[in-house]
Amino acid sequence: QWYQRRVLDFQTFQHYFKQINLRMKALILVGGFGTRLRPLTLSLPKPLVEFCNKPTVVHQIEALVEAGVTHVILGVGYRADVMETELKKHEERLGIRITLSYEDEPLGTAGPLALARKELLEYKDRPFFVLNADVVCSYPFKTMLDFHQKHGCEGTICVTKVEEPSRYGVVVYSEDGKIDRFVEKPTTFVSNRINAGLYLFNTTILEKIELKPTSIEKKIFPQMSKEGELFAMELPGFWMDVGQPKDFIIGASLYLNHCAKNKPELLSSHESCHGNVLVDETAVIGKDCQIGPDVVIGPGCVIEDGVCIQRSTIMKGSKVGSHSWISNSIVGWRCRVGKWVRMEGVSVLGEDVAIKDELYVNGGRILPHKEIGASVPNPAIIM
């Protein structure tokens, strides 16, 4: 018995030491009003909008916790009360601290670091993560940490490959990852890697940032690269900024493909589902439906007989009437889509929208609590 007790005491000590050793912080840049993702963000702050049946910010927080983060700070300036209430339950579930850093005015992408300086300096000898709230990917935080420790400099940013670099600011760096310069929307090819919105910094970066509206990309990063203190790590797997409906739909497709390769048990095996489909266990799917590919169906949804859905998200509590056809669209919370309805063209229904039977909606953005009694044949905002 004394031997078993000593083994248990040693294991407890090992677990405690590991937790202390891994203890880290992260700052998620939540910021603005989410205007690009309206009408969904008229009901919820953008980080709380469910992406593949889980708020975007919760995807990020869970991945941070796996990498050893014990305190997540959210830089917020809009509907902070809603954020605080919703995230309290995730704080308890994950056994971490989640605190909000309130912006009285928009502080850009660097100012929030200065605002949270006191909290970030609590673990002065450990680096901290910074994330843009719109980014979805495989979140390789442990790989970032290893890379950061190996190069030993002040900052690491993740970069991702794009097909049209002329649309972006690109990152130019050497084989070992040391960043040479940033080029805004190049007219001739210099790089096809762009900033992916995931960073890891030593706390010394805080000495460079003042508490005022500042762009970390335009002001701080060029200074760090001149000093030889900034490295780029190529992001493995998928990446998408899901801050607008078109990219939200593409991001869901990429995420579901990632699940198919890495966590196939998350995807539905329902006889009506074809390709990569994520269905909450409380959703009900009728007979003779064709669901997929790239479809997400949320909790409490009802999909009646003969419905066809592809490349779309149906959010919590919504009902789709029989023989309707939905493609490249987002149906918000508690909506009612009638029978024989056709929706396509990146249509987005806000919360509690009703579409009457036998209507056509093409690229419509329907604000919350509306009832639509006529077709929307061309892209339009319905207020």
Short mmCIF file of C-alpha atoms in Angstrom, two decimals:
data_model
loop_
_atom_site.label_atom_id
_atom_site.label_comp_id
_atom_site.label_asym_id
_atom_site.label_seq_id
_atom_site.Cartn_x
_atom_site.Cartn_y
_atom_site.Cartn_z
CA GLN A 1 0.00 0.00 0.00
CA TRP A 2 2.79 2.45 0.86
CA TYR A 3 4.38 1.66 -2.52
CA GLN A 4 1.12 2.34 -4.39
CA ARG A 5 0.66 5.59 -2.48
CA ARG A 6 4.15 6.76 -3.46
CA VAL A 7 3.51 5.90 -7.12
CA LEU A 8 0.25 7.87 -7.04
CA ASP A 9 1.96 10.82 -5.32
CA PHE A 10 4.69 10.81 -7.99
CA GLN A 11 2.12 10.66 -10.80
CA THR A 12 0.19 13.56 -9.22
CA PHE A 13 3.42 15.55 -9.00
CA GLN A 14 4.26 14.78 -12.64
CA HIS A 15 0.78 15.93 -13.76
CA TYR A 16 1.05 19.12 -11.66
CA PHE A 17 4.55 19.88 -12.97
CA LYS A 18 3.40 19.34 -16.56
CA GLN A 19 0.44 21.72 -16.10
CA ILE A 20 2.68 24.40 -14.58
CA ASN A 21 5.27 23.95 -17.33
CA LEU A 22 2.69 24.24 -20.12
CA ARG A 23 0.84 27.22 -18.64
CA MET A 24 0.41 29.85 -21.34
CA LYS A 25 -1.85 32.71 -22.41
CA ALA A 26 -3.59 33.61 -25.66
CA LEU A 27 -5.27 36.75 -26.98
CA ILE A 28 -8.07 36.43 -29.54
CA LEU A 29 -8.77 39.58 -31.56
CA VAL A 30 -12.56 39.74 -31.68
CA GLY A 31 -12.89 43.46 -32.35
CA GLY A 32 -15.53 44.75 -34.74
CA PHE A 33 -19.22 44.53 -35.51
CA GLY A 34 -19.12 41.62 -37.96
CA THR A 35 -20.81 43.62 -40.71
CA ARG A 36 -19.54 41.31 -43.47
CA LEU A 37 -21.39 38.35 -41.96
CA ARG A 38 -24.75 40.07 -41.60
CA PRO A 39 -27.61 39.20 -41.16
CA LEU A 40 -26.26 36.48 -38.82
CA THR A 41 -24.32 38.98 -36.71
CA LEU A 42 -27.45 41.02 -36.08
CA SER A 43 -28.42 38.27 -33.62
CA LEU A 44 -25.05 37.17 -32.22
CA PRO A 45 -21.50 38.57 -32.10
CA LYS A 46 -19.52 37.03 -34.94
CA PRO A 47 -17.28 34.78 -32.77
CA LEU A 48 -20.41 33.12 -31.32
CA VAL A 49 -21.96 32.30 -34.72
CA GLU A 50 -21.80 28.52 -35.05
CA PHE A 51 -19.33 27.29 -37.63
CA CYS A 52 -19.91 23.57 -38.19
CA ASN A 53 -22.15 23.40 -35.11
CA LYS A 54 -19.72 25.13 -32.76
CA PRO A 55 -18.96 28.84 -32.26
CA THR A 56 -15.82 29.83 -34.17
CA VAL A 57 -14.17 31.11 -31.01
CA VAL A 58 -14.84 27.80 -29.22
CA HIS A 59 -13.04 25.89 -32.01
CA GLN A 60 -10.07 28.18 -31.32
CA ILE A 61 -10.22 28.00 -27.53
CA GLU A 62 -10.40 24.20 -27.48
CA ALA A 63 -7.34 23.97 -29.73
CA LEU A 64 -5.46 26.45 -27.53
CA VAL A 65 -6.26 24.41 -24.43
CA GLU A 66 -4.82 21.28 -26.09
CA ALA A 67 -1.57 23.22 -26.62
CA GLY A 68 -1.29 24.16 -22.94
CA VAL A 69 -3.07 27.53 -22.81
CA THR A 70 -4.74 28.10 -19.44
CA HIS A 71 -5.87 31.73 -19.83
CA VAL A 72 -7.63 33.08 -22.93
CA ILE A 73 -8.19 36.83 -23.27
CA LEU A 74 -10.70 38.16 -25.79
CA GLY A 75 -10.20 41.68 -27.11
CA VAL A 76 -13.82 42.82 -27.53
CA GLY A 77 -15.61 46.02 -28.45
CA TYR A 78 -19.12 44.86 -29.36
CA ARG A 79 -21.79 43.05 -27.30
CA ALA A 80 -19.29 42.02 -24.67
CA ASP A 81 -22.07 41.06 -22.23
CA VAL A 82 -23.36 38.37 -24.60
CA MET A 83 -19.82 37.07 -25.12
CA GLU A 84 -19.15 36.89 -21.40
CA THR A 85 -22.36 34.99 -20.61
CA GLU A 86 -21.88 32.43 -23.39
CA LEU A 87 -18.20 31.78 -22.74
CA LYS A 88 -18.65 31.33 -18.98
CA LYS A 89 -19.93 27.78 -19.47
CA HIS A 90 -16.98 26.91 -21.74
CA GLU A 91 -14.60 28.33 -19.12
CA GLU A 92 -16.03 25.93 -16.56
CA ARG A 93 -16.17 22.99 -18.98
CA LEU A 94 -12.53 23.38 -20.04
CA GLY A 95 -11.16 24.31 -16.63
CA ILE A 96 -9.43 27.51 -17.79
CA ARG A 97 -9.73 31.28 -17.36
CA ILE A 98 -11.50 33.27 -20.05
CA THR A 99 -11.46 37.03 -19.55
CA LEU A 100 -12.57 39.96 -21.69
CA SER A 101 -10.46 43.01 -22.51
CA TYR A 102 -12.84 45.85 -23.39
CA GLU A 103 -12.00 48.36 -26.13
CA ASP A 104 -13.64 51.78 -25.65
CA GLU A 105 -12.57 52.58 -29.22
CA PRO A 106 -11.36 50.33 -32.06
CA LEU A 107 -7.66 49.66 -31.44
CA GLY A 108 -6.75 47.89 -34.68
CA THR A 109 -4.75 44.65 -34.55
CA ALA A 110 -1.87 45.81 -32.31
CA GLY A 111 -3.59 48.09 -29.79
CA PRO A 112 -5.41 45.18 -28.09
CA LEU A 113 -2.03 43.69 -27.11
CA ALA A 114 -1.15 46.90 -25.28
CA LEU A 115 -4.59 46.97 -23.64
CA ALA A 116 -4.06 43.43 -22.30
CA ARG A 117 -0.42 44.07 -21.35
CA LYS A 118 -0.89 43.51 -17.60
CA GLU A 119 -2.53 40.10 -18.08
CA LEU A 120 -0.05 38.98 -20.75
CA LEU A 121 2.93 39.87 -18.53
CA GLU A 122 1.72 37.56 -15.72
CA TYR A 123 3.72 34.80 -17.46
CA LYS A 124 6.54 37.09 -18.50
CA ASP A 125 9.00 34.34 -19.40
CA ARG A 126 6.55 32.46 -21.67
CA PRO A 127 5.37 33.32 -25.19
CA PHE A 128 1.69 33.96 -25.89
CA PHE A 129 -0.56 33.25 -28.87
CA VAL A 130 -2.53 35.87 -30.78
CA LEU A 131 -5.35 34.89 -33.17
CA ASN A 132 -7.71 36.65 -35.53
CA ALA A 133 -11.21 35.49 -34.57
CA ASP A 134 -12.30 34.85 -38.19
CA VAL A 135 -9.65 32.21 -38.92
CA VAL A 136 -10.49 28.50 -39.15
CA CYS A 137 -7.78 25.90 -39.79
CA SER A 138 -6.23 22.86 -38.10
CA TYR A 139 -4.71 25.20 -35.46
CA PRO A 140 -1.19 23.67 -35.21
CA PHE A 141 -0.33 25.46 -31.97
CA LYS A 142 2.04 22.79 -30.63
CA THR A 143 3.99 22.84 -33.92
CA MET A 144 4.12 26.64 -33.72
CA LEU A 145 5.51 26.43 -30.21
CA ASP A 146 8.26 23.99 -31.26
CA PHE A 147 9.17 26.16 -34.27
CA HIS A 148 9.23 29.31 -32.13
CA GLN A 149 11.48 27.73 -29.51
CA LYS A 150 13.92 26.49 -32.18
CA HIS A 151 14.48 29.87 -33.87
CA GLY A 152 14.61 31.67 -30.50
CA CYS A 153 13.52 35.08 -31.79
CA GLU A 154 10.70 37.41 -30.77
CA GLY A 155 7.86 36.40 -33.06
CA THR A 156 6.38 33.66 -35.24
CA ILE A 157 3.56 34.17 -37.71
CA CYS A 158 1.80 31.44 -39.65
CA VAL A 159 1.60 31.87 -43.42
CA THR A 160 -0.58 30.07 -45.93
CA LYS A 161 -0.39 29.57 -49.70
CA VAL A 162 -2.88 31.36 -51.99
CA GLU A 163 -3.58 31.05 -55.71
CA GLU A 164 -3.84 34.80 -56.42
CA PRO A 165 -1.17 36.60 -54.38
CA SER A 166 -1.85 39.91 -56.17
CA ARG A 167 -5.02 40.25 -54.07
CA TYR A 168 -3.12 40.17 -50.78
CA GLY A 169 -0.12 41.44 -48.90
CA VAL A 170 2.47 38.67 -49.22
CA VAL A 171 5.32 37.55 -46.96
CA VAL A 172 8.84 37.08 -48.32
CA TYR A 173 11.14 34.90 -46.20
CA SER A 174 14.24 32.68 -46.40
CA GLU A 175 14.42 28.89 -46.27
CA ASP A 176 14.81 28.86 -42.49
CA GLY A 177 11.70 31.04 -42.13
CA LYS A 178 13.31 34.38 -41.31
CA ILE A 179 11.09 37.11 -42.77
CA ASP A 180 12.79 39.53 -45.12
CA ARG A 181 9.92 41.85 -46.01
CA PHE A 182 6.20 42.28 -46.66
CA VAL A 183 4.88 43.30 -50.09
CA GLU A 184 1.36 44.71 -50.41
CA LYS A 185 -0.62 43.39 -53.44
CA PRO A 186 2.42 42.67 -55.67
CA THR A 187 2.06 43.25 -59.42
CA THR A 188 4.90 40.81 -60.18
CA PHE A 189 5.44 37.51 -58.41
CA VAL A 190 7.55 37.72 -55.26
CA SER A 191 5.70 35.20 -53.04
CA ASN A 192 2.41 33.32 -52.78
CA ARG A 193 2.38 33.12 -48.96
CA ILE A 194 0.15 35.42 -46.94
CA ASN A 195 -0.31 36.15 -43.26
CA ALA A 196 -2.71 33.52 -41.86
CA GLY A 197 -3.67 35.45 -38.71
CA LEU A 198 -2.05 33.12 -36.14
CA TYR A 199 0.90 34.46 -34.13
CA LEU A 200 3.20 33.49 -31.26
CA PHE A 201 5.16 36.25 -29.50
CA ASN A 202 7.59 36.70 -26.65
CA THR A 203 6.33 39.25 -24.15
CA THR A 204 9.12 41.66 -25.22
CA ILE A 205 6.93 42.60 -28.20
CA LEU A 206 4.75 44.57 -25.79
CA GLU A 207 7.56 47.13 -25.46
CA LYS A 208 7.02 48.04 -29.14
CA ILE A 209 3.25 48.67 -28.91
CA GLU A 210 1.52 51.77 -27.58
CA LEU A 211 -2.06 51.90 -26.32
CA LYS A 212 -3.59 53.50 -29.41
CA PRO A 213 -5.16 52.31 -32.69
CA THR A 214 -2.31 50.52 -34.48
CA SER A 215 -1.97 47.92 -37.25
CA ILE A 216 0.31 45.07 -36.22
CA GLU A 217 0.72 44.10 -39.90
CA LYS A 218 1.74 47.57 -41.14
CA LYS A 219 3.51 49.04 -38.12
CA ILE A 220 4.93 46.30 -35.87
CA PHE A 221 5.77 43.41 -38.23
CA PRO A 222 7.95 45.47 -40.63
CA GLN A 223 9.91 46.77 -37.63
CA MET A 224 10.42 43.24 -36.28
CA SER A 225 11.53 41.88 -39.66
CA LYS A 226 14.12 44.68 -39.99
CA GLU A 227 15.48 43.64 -36.60
CA GLY A 228 15.61 39.98 -37.72
CA GLU A 229 13.17 39.02 -34.96
CA LEU A 230 10.22 37.66 -37.00
CA PHE A 231 9.90 34.19 -38.53
CA ALA A 232 7.26 32.57 -40.75
CA MET A 233 5.93 29.04 -40.32
CA GLU A 234 4.00 27.48 -43.21
CA LEU A 235 0.55 26.40 -42.09
CA PRO A 236 -0.18 22.72 -42.74
CA GLY A 237 -3.63 21.71 -43.95
CA PHE A 238 -6.59 23.96 -44.69
CA TRP A 239 -7.14 27.64 -43.89
CA MET A 240 -9.98 30.12 -44.39
CA ASP A 241 -11.08 33.51 -43.11
CA VAL A 242 -14.82 32.88 -42.57
CA GLY A 243 -15.81 36.50 -41.96
CA GLN A 244 -18.23 36.69 -44.90
CA PRO A 245 -20.92 34.27 -46.18
CA LYS A 246 -19.15 33.06 -49.33
CA ASP A 247 -15.99 32.22 -47.39
CA PHE A 248 -18.03 30.77 -44.50
CA ILE A 249 -19.49 28.22 -46.93
CA ILE A 250 -16.06 27.43 -48.45
CA GLY A 251 -14.56 27.16 -44.95
CA ALA A 252 -17.23 24.65 -43.90
CA SER A 253 -16.38 22.52 -46.95
CA LEU A 254 -12.66 22.59 -46.05
CA TYR A 255 -13.37 21.78 -42.41
CA LEU A 256 -15.60 18.82 -43.32
CA ASN A 257 -12.92 17.50 -45.67
CA HIS A 258 -10.42 17.82 -42.81
CA CYS A 259 -12.80 15.83 -40.57
CA ALA A 260 -13.16 13.13 -43.23
CA LYS A 261 -9.38 12.64 -43.23
CA ASN A 262 -8.68 13.03 -39.52
CA LYS A 263 -11.90 12.51 -37.53
CA PRO A 264 -14.32 10.57 -39.77
CA GLU A 265 -16.37 9.51 -36.74
CA LEU A 266 -17.72 13.08 -36.51
CA LEU A 267 -19.46 12.82 -39.88
CA SER A 268 -22.92 11.39 -40.48
CA SER A 269 -23.52 7.87 -41.74
CA HIS A 270 -27.25 8.50 -42.32
CA GLU A 271 -28.56 6.79 -45.45
CA SER A 272 -29.62 10.16 -46.92
CA CYS A 273 -26.16 11.72 -46.48
CA HIS A 274 -23.67 11.68 -49.33
CA GLY A 275 -20.12 13.00 -49.09
CA ASN A 276 -18.99 14.96 -46.06
CA VAL A 277 -22.01 15.83 -43.90
CA LEU A 278 -22.14 16.88 -40.24
CA VAL A 279 -25.50 16.32 -38.52
CA ASP A 280 -26.29 17.02 -34.87
CA GLU A 281 -27.70 13.96 -33.13
CA THR A 282 -30.93 15.81 -32.27
CA ALA A 283 -31.73 16.70 -35.90
CA VAL A 284 -34.42 14.77 -37.79
CA ILE A 285 -34.07 13.87 -41.48
CA GLY A 286 -37.09 12.61 -43.45
CA LYS A 287 -37.40 10.03 -46.19
CA ASP A 288 -35.89 10.19 -49.68
CA CYS A 289 -33.62 13.17 -48.93
CA GLN A 290 -30.33 13.94 -50.67
CA ILE A 291 -28.06 15.62 -48.11
CA GLY A 292 -24.56 16.53 -49.21
CA PRO A 293 -21.87 16.99 -50.04
CA ASP A 294 -20.54 19.62 -47.63
CA VAL A 295 -23.61 20.15 -45.47
CA VAL A 296 -23.94 21.04 -41.78
CA ILE A 297 -27.24 20.50 -39.96
CA GLY A 298 -27.56 21.90 -36.44
CA PRO A 299 -29.33 20.83 -33.23
CA GLY A 300 -33.09 20.41 -33.32
CA CYS A 301 -33.42 20.90 -37.08
CA VAL A 302 -36.17 19.13 -39.01
CA ILE A 303 -35.55 18.20 -42.64
CA GLU A 304 -38.77 16.93 -44.20
CA ASP A 305 -39.16 14.28 -46.92
CA GLY A 306 -37.54 14.70 -50.32
CA VAL A 307 -35.32 17.65 -49.42
CA CYS A 308 -32.04 18.22 -51.31
CA ILE A 309 -29.25 20.20 -49.59
CA GLN A 310 -25.68 20.74 -50.74
CA ARG A 311 -22.80 23.03 -49.69
CA SER A 312 -24.98 24.71 -47.06
CA THR A 313 -25.39 25.19 -43.31
CA ILE A 314 -28.74 24.80 -41.53
CA MET A 315 -28.53 26.27 -38.03
CA LYS A 316 -30.16 25.31 -34.75
CA GLY A 317 -33.92 24.85 -34.62
CA SER A 318 -34.67 25.42 -38.31
CA LYS A 319 -37.16 23.48 -40.41
CA VAL A 320 -36.92 22.80 -44.15
CA GLY A 321 -40.20 21.84 -45.83
CA SER A 322 -40.61 18.81 -48.08
CA HIS A 323 -39.05 18.76 -51.55
CA SER A 324 -37.14 22.01 -51.07
CA TRP A 325 -33.71 22.44 -52.69
CA ILE A 326 -30.96 24.42 -50.93
CA SER A 327 -27.48 25.05 -52.34
CA ASN A 328 -24.61 27.38 -51.34
CA SER A 329 -26.68 29.01 -48.62
CA ILE A 330 -26.85 29.59 -44.86
CA VAL A 331 -30.13 29.15 -43.00
CA GLY A 332 -29.95 30.92 -39.62
CA TRP A 333 -31.47 29.92 -36.31
CA ARG A 334 -35.15 28.92 -35.98
CA CYS A 335 -36.03 29.60 -39.62
CA ARG A 336 -38.92 28.01 -41.49
CA VAL A 337 -38.31 27.20 -45.14
CA GLY A 338 -41.56 26.18 -46.88
CA LYS A 339 -42.26 23.31 -49.25
CA TRP A 340 -40.84 23.25 -52.79
CA VAL A 341 -38.59 26.25 -52.07
CA ARG A 342 -35.36 26.74 -54.07
CA MET A 343 -32.48 28.64 -52.42
CA GLU A 344 -29.07 29.25 -53.96
CA GLY A 345 -26.46 31.88 -54.83
CA VAL A 346 -25.07 32.41 -51.29
CA SER A 347 -28.45 33.24 -49.80
CA VAL A 348 -28.40 33.91 -46.05
CA LEU A 349 -31.42 33.84 -43.76
CA GLY A 350 -31.12 35.70 -40.47
CA GLU A 351 -32.69 34.42 -37.28
CA ASP A 352 -36.40 33.47 -37.31
CA VAL A 353 -37.04 34.02 -41.03
CA ALA A 354 -40.01 32.35 -42.73
CA ILE A 355 -39.99 31.53 -46.46
CA LYS A 356 -43.40 30.61 -47.84
CA ASP A 357 -44.00 27.62 -50.11
CA GLU A 358 -42.83 27.41 -53.73
CA LEU A 359 -40.57 30.47 -53.71
CA TYR A 360 -37.16 31.06 -55.30
CA VAL A 361 -34.41 32.87 -53.37
CA ASN A 362 -31.19 33.66 -55.25
CA GLY A 363 -28.51 35.52 -53.30
CA GLY A 364 -31.00 37.00 -50.86
CA ARG A 365 -29.80 38.36 -47.52
CA ILE A 366 -32.91 38.27 -45.34
CA LEU A 367 -32.82 40.18 -42.05
CA PRO A 368 -34.09 38.53 -38.84
CA HIS A 369 -37.79 37.99 -38.09
CA LYS A 370 -38.98 38.56 -41.66
CA GLU A 371 -41.61 36.59 -43.56
CA ILE A 372 -40.96 36.27 -47.29
CA GLY A 373 -44.03 35.87 -49.47
CA ALA A 374 -42.51 36.60 -52.88
CA SER A 375 -39.49 35.23 -54.75
CA VAL A 376 -36.12 36.97 -54.63
CA PRO A 377 -34.77 36.20 -58.13
CA ASN A 378 -31.72 38.50 -57.88
CA PRO A 379 -29.25 39.17 -55.04
CA ALA A 380 -30.83 41.66 -52.64
CA ILE A 381 -31.00 42.64 -48.97
CA ILE A 382 -34.52 42.20 -47.62
CA MET A 383 -35.13 44.41 -44.57
#
